[in-house]
PDB file of C-alpha atoms and ligand atoms in Angstrom:
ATOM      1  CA  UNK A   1      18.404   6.289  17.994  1.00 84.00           C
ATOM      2  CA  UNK A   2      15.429   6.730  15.644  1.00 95.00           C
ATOM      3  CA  UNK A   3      12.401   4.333  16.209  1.00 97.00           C
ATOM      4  CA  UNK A   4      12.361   2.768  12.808  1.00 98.00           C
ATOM      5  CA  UNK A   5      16.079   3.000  12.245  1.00 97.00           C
ATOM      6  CA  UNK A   6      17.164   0.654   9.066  1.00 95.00           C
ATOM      7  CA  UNK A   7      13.999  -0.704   9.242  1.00 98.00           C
ATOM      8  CA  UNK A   8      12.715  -1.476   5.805  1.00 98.00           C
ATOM      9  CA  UNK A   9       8.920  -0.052   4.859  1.00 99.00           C
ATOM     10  CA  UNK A  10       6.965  -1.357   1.753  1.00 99.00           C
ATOM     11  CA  UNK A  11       4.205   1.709   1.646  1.00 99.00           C
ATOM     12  CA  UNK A  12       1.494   1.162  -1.311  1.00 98.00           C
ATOM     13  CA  UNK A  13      -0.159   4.020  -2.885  1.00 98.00           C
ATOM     14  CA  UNK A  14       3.099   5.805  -1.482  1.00 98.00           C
ATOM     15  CA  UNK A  15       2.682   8.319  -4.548  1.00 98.00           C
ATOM     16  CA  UNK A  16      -0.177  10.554  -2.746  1.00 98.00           C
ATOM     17  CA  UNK A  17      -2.154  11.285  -0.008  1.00 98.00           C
ATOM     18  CA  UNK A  18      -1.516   9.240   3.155  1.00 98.00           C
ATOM     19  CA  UNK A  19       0.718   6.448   1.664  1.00 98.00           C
ATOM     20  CA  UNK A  20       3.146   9.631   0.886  1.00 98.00           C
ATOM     21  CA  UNK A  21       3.024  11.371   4.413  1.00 98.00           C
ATOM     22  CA  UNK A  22       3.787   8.271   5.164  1.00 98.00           C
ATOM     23  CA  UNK A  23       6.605   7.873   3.515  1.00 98.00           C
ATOM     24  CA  UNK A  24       8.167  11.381   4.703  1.00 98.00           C
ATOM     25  CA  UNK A  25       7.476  10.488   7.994  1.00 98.00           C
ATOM     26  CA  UNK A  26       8.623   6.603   8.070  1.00 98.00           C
ATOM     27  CA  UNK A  27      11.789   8.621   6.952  1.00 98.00           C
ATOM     28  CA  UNK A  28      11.930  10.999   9.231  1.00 98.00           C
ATOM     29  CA  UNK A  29      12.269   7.999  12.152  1.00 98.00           C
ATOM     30  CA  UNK A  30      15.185   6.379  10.126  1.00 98.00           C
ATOM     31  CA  UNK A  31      13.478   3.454   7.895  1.00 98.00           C
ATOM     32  CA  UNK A  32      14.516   2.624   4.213  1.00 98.00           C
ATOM     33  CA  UNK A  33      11.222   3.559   2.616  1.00 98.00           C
ATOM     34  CA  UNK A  34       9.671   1.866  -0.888  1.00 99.00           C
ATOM     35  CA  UNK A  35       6.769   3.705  -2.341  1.00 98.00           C
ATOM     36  CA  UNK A  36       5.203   0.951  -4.439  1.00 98.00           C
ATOM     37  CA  UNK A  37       2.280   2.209  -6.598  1.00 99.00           C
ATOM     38  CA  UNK A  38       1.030   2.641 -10.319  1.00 98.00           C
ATOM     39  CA  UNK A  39       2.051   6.413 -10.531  1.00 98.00           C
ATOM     40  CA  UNK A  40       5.509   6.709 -11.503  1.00 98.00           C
ATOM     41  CA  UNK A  41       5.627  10.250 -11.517  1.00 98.00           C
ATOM     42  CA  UNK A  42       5.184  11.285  -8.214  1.00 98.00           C
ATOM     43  CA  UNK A  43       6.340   7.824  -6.646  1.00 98.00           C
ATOM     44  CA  UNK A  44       9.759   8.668  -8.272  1.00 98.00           C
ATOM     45  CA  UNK A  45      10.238  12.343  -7.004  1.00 98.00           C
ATOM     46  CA  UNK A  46       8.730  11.117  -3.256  1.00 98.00           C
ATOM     47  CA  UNK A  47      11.219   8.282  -3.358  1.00 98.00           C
ATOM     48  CA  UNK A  48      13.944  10.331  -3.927  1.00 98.00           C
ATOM     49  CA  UNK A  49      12.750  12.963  -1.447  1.00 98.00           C
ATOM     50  CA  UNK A  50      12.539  10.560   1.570  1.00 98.00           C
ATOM     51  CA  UNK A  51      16.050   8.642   0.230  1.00 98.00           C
ATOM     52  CA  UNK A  52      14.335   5.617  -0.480  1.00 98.00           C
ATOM     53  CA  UNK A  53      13.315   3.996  -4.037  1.00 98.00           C
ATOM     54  CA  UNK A  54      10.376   3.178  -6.496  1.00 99.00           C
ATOM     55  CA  UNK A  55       8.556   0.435  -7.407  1.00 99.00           C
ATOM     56  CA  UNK A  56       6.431   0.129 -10.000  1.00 98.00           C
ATOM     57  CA  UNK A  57       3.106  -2.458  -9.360  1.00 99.00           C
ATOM     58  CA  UNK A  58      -0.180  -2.772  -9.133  1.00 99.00           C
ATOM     59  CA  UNK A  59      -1.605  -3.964  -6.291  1.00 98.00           C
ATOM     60  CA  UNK A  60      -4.218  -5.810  -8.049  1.00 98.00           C
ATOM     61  CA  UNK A  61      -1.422  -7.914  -9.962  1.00 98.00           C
ATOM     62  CA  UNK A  62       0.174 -10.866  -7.522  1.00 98.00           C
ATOM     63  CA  UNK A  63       3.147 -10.665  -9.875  1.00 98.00           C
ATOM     64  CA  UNK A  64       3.779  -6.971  -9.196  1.00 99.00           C
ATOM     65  CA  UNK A  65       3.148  -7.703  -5.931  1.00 99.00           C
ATOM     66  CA  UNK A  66       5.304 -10.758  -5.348  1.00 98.00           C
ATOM     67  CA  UNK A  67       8.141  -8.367  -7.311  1.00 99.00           C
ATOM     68  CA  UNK A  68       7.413  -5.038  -5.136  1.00 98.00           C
ATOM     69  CA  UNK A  69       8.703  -7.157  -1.639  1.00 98.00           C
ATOM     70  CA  UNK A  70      11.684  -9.144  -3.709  1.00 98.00           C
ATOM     71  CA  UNK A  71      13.172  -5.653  -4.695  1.00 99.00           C
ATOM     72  CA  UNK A  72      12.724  -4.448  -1.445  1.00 98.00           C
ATOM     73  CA  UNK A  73      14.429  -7.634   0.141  1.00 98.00           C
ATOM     74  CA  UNK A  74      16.693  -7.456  -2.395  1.00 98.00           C
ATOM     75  CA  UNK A  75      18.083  -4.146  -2.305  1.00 98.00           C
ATOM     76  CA  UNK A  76      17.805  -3.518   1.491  1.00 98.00           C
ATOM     77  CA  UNK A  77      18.248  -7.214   2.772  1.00 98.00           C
ATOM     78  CA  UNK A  78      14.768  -7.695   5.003  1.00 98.00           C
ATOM     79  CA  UNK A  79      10.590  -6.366   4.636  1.00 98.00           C
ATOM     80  CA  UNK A  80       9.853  -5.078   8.342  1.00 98.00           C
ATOM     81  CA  UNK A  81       6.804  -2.676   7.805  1.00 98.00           C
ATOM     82  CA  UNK A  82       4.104  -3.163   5.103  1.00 98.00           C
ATOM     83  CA  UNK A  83       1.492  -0.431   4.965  1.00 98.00           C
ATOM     84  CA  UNK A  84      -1.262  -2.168   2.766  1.00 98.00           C
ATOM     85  CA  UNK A  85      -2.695   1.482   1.911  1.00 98.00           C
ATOM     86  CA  UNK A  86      -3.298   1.971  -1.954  1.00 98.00           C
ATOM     87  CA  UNK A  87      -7.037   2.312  -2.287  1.00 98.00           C
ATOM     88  CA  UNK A  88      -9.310   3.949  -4.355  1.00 96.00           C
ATOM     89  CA  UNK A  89     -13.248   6.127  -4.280  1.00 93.00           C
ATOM     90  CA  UNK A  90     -13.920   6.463  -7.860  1.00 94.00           C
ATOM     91  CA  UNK A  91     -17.354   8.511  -8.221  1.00 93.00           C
ATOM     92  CA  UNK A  92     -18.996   5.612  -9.840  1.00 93.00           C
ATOM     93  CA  UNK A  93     -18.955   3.852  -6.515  1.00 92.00           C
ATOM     94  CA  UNK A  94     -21.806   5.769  -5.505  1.00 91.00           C
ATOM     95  CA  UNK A  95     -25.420   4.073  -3.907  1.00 90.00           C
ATOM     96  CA  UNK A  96     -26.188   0.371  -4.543  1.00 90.00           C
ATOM     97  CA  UNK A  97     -28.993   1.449  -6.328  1.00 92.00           C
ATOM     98  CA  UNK A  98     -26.613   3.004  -9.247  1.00 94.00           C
ATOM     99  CA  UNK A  99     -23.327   0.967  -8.915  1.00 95.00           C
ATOM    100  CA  UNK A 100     -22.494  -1.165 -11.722  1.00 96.00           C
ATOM    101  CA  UNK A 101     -21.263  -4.273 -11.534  1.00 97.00           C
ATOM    102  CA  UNK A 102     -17.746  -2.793 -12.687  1.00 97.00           C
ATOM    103  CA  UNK A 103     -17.247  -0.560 -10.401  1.00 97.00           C
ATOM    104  CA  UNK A 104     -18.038  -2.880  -7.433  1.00 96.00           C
ATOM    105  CA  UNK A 105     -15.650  -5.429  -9.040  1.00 97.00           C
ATOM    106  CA  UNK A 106     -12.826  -2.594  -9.576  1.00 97.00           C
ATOM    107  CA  UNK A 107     -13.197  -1.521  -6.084  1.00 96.00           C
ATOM    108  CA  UNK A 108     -13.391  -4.755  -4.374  1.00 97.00           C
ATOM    109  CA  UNK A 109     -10.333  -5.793  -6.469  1.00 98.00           C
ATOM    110  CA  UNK A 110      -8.232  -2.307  -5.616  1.00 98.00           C
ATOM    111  CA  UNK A 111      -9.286  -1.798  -1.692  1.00 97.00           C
ATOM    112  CA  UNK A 112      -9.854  -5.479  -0.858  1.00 96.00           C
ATOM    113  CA  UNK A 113      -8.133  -8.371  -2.777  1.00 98.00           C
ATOM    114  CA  UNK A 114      -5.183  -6.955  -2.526  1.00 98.00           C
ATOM    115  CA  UNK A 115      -4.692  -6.748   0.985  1.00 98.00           C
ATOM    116  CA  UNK A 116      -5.232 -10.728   0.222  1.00 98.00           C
ATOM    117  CA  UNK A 117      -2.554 -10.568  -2.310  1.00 98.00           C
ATOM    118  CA  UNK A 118      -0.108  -8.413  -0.001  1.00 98.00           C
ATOM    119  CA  UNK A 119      -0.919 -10.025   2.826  1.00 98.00           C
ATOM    120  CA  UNK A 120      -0.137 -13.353   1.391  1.00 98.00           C
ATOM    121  CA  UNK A 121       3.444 -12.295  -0.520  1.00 98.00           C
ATOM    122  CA  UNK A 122       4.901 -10.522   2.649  1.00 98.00           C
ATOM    123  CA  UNK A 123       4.155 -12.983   5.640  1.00 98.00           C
ATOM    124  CA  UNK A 124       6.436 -15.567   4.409  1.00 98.00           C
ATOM    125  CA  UNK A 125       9.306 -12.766   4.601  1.00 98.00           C
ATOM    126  CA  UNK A 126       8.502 -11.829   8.528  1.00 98.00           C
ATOM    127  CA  UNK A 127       8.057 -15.507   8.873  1.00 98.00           C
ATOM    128  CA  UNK A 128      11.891 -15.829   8.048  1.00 98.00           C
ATOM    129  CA  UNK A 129      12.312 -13.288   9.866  1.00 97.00           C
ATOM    130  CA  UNK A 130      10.584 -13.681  13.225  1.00 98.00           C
ATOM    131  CA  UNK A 131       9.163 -10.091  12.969  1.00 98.00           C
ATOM    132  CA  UNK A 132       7.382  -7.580  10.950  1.00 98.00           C
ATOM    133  CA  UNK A 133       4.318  -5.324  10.999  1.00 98.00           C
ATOM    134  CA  UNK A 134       1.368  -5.114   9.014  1.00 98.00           C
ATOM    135  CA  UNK A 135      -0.870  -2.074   8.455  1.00 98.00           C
ATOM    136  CA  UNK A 136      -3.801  -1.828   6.468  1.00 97.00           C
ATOM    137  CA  UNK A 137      -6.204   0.825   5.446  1.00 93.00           C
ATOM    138  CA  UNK A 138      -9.281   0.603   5.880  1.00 91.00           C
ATOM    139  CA  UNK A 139     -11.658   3.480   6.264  1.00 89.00           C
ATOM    140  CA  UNK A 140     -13.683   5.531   9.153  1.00 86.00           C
ATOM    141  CA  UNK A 141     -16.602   4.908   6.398  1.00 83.00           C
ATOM    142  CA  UNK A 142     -16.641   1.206   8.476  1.00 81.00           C
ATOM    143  CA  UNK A 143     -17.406   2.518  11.536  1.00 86.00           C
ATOM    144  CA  UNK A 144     -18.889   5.890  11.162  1.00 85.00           C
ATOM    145  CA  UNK A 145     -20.927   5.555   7.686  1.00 80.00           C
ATOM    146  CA  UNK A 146     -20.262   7.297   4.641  1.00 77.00           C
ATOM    147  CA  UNK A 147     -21.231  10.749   4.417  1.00 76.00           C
ATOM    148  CA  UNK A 148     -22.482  10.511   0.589  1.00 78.00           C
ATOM    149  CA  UNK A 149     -23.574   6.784  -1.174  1.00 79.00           C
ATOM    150  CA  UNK A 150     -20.399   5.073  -1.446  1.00 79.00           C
ATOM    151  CA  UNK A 151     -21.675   1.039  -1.362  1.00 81.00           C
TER     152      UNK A 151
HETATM  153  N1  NAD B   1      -8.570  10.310   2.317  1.00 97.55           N
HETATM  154  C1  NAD B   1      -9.641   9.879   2.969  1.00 97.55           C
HETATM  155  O1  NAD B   1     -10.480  10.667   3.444  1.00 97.55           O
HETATM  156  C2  NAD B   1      -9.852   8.391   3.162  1.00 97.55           C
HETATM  157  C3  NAD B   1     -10.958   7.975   3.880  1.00 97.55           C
HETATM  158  C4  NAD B   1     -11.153   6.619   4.076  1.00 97.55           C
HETATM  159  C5  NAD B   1     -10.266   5.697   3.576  1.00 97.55           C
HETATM  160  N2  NAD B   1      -9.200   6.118   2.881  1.00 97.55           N
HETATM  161  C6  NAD B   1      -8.291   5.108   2.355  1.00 97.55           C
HETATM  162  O2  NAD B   1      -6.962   5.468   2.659  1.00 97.55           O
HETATM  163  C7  NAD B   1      -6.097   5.020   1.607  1.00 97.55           C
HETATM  164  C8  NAD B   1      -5.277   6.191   1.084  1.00 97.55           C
HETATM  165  O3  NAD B   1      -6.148   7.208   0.674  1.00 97.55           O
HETATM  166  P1  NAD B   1      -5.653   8.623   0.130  1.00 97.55           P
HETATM  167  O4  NAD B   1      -6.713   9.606   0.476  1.00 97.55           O
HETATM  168  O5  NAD B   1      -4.256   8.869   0.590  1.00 97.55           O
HETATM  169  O6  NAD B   1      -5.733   8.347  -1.440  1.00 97.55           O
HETATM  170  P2  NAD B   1      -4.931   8.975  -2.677  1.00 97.55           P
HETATM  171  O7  NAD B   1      -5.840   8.874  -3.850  1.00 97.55           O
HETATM  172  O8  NAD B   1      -4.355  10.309  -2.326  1.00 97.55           O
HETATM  173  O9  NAD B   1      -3.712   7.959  -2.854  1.00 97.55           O
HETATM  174  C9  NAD B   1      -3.925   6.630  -3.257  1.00 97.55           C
HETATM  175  C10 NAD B   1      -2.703   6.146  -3.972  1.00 97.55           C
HETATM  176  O10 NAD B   1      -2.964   4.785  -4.363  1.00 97.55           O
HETATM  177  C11 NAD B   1      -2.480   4.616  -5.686  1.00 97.55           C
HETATM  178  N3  NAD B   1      -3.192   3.508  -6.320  1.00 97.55           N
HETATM  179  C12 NAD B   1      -4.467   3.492  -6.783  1.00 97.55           C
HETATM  180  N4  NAD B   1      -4.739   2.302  -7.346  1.00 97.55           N
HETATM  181  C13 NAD B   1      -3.606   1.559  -7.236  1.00 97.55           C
HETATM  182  C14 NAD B   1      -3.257   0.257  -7.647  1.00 97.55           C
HETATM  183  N5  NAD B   1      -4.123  -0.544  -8.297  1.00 97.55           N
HETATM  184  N6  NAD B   1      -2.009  -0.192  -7.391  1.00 97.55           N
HETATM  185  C15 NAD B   1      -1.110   0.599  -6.745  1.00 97.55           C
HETATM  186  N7  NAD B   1      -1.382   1.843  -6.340  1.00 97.55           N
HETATM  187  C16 NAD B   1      -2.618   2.324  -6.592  1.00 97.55           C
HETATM  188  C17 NAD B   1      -2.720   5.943  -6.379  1.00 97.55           C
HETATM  189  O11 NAD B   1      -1.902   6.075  -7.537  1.00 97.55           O
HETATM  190  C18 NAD B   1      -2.370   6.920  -5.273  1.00 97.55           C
HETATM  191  O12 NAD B   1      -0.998   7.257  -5.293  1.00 97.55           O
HETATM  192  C19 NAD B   1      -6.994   4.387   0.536  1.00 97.55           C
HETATM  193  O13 NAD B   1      -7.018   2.991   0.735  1.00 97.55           O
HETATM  194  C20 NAD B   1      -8.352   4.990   0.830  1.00 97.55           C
HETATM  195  O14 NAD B   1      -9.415   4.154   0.418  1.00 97.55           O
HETATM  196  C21 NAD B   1      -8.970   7.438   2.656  1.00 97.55           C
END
């Protein structure tokens, strides 16, 4: 018996990086894995590499992400893991001294409110269910400090 057998994993920012190692190896220990992210490309071909599916959203929309757990639910019948990972470091979040305004927004929008916004849309499904686990990203930049300006 796999660990994660049949258990159903909503990874954002599934399309790269760590959300898609993720994926693989979520897969590898038997769960029913949804790459949810805004790159369609590579979320498609990873989806269909790890035998699970795609879902189009944007973390920073509560629609999309309200829609990225009901097709999950719907299609595989429960939401057990959700790996709040999509983030971005765009080079324009650089020292406070030189960040705009937009950046700061942008970034606090991408890495932070919607943890909020995930957070919020998938509790009430492990509520139902009586289980579920919640992962989210953060960074070694919190506890170790950033090795360039990133504010
Ligand atoms: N790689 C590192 O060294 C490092 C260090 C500290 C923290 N992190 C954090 O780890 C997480 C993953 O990092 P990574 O290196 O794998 O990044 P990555 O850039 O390889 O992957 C991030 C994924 O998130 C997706 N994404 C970006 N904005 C999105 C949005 N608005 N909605 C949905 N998807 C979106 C991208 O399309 C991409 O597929 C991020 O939260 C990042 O901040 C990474």
């Amino acid at each position: 018996m796999k660990r994660l057998q049949d258990r159903v994993a909503v990874i954002t920012g599934g399309s790269s990086g760590i959300g898609k190692a993720t994926a693989i190896r979520l897969a590898e220990e038997g769960a029913k894995v949804v790459i949810a992210d805004i790159d369609p490309v590579s979320g498609e071909k990873i989806a269909a590499q790890v035998g699970g599916i795609f879902v189009k959203a944007d973390v920073t929309n509560a629609d999309d992400v309200a829609n990225m757990y009901k097709v999950a639910f719907d299609t595989y019948g429960s939401v057990d893991i959700a790996f709040n990972n999509a983030g971005i470091s765009p080079p324009d979040d650089d020292s406070i001294l030189t960040t705009g305004i937009d950046a700061w927004r942008r970034v606090q929008e991408v890495n932070l409110t919607s943890v909020y916004l995930c957070c919020k849309e998938v509790i009430p499904y492990m509520q139902r269910q009586g289980k579920g686990a919640i992962v989210n990203t953060a960074s070694f930049v919190a506890t170790m400090a950033a090795a360039t300006s990133q504010i």
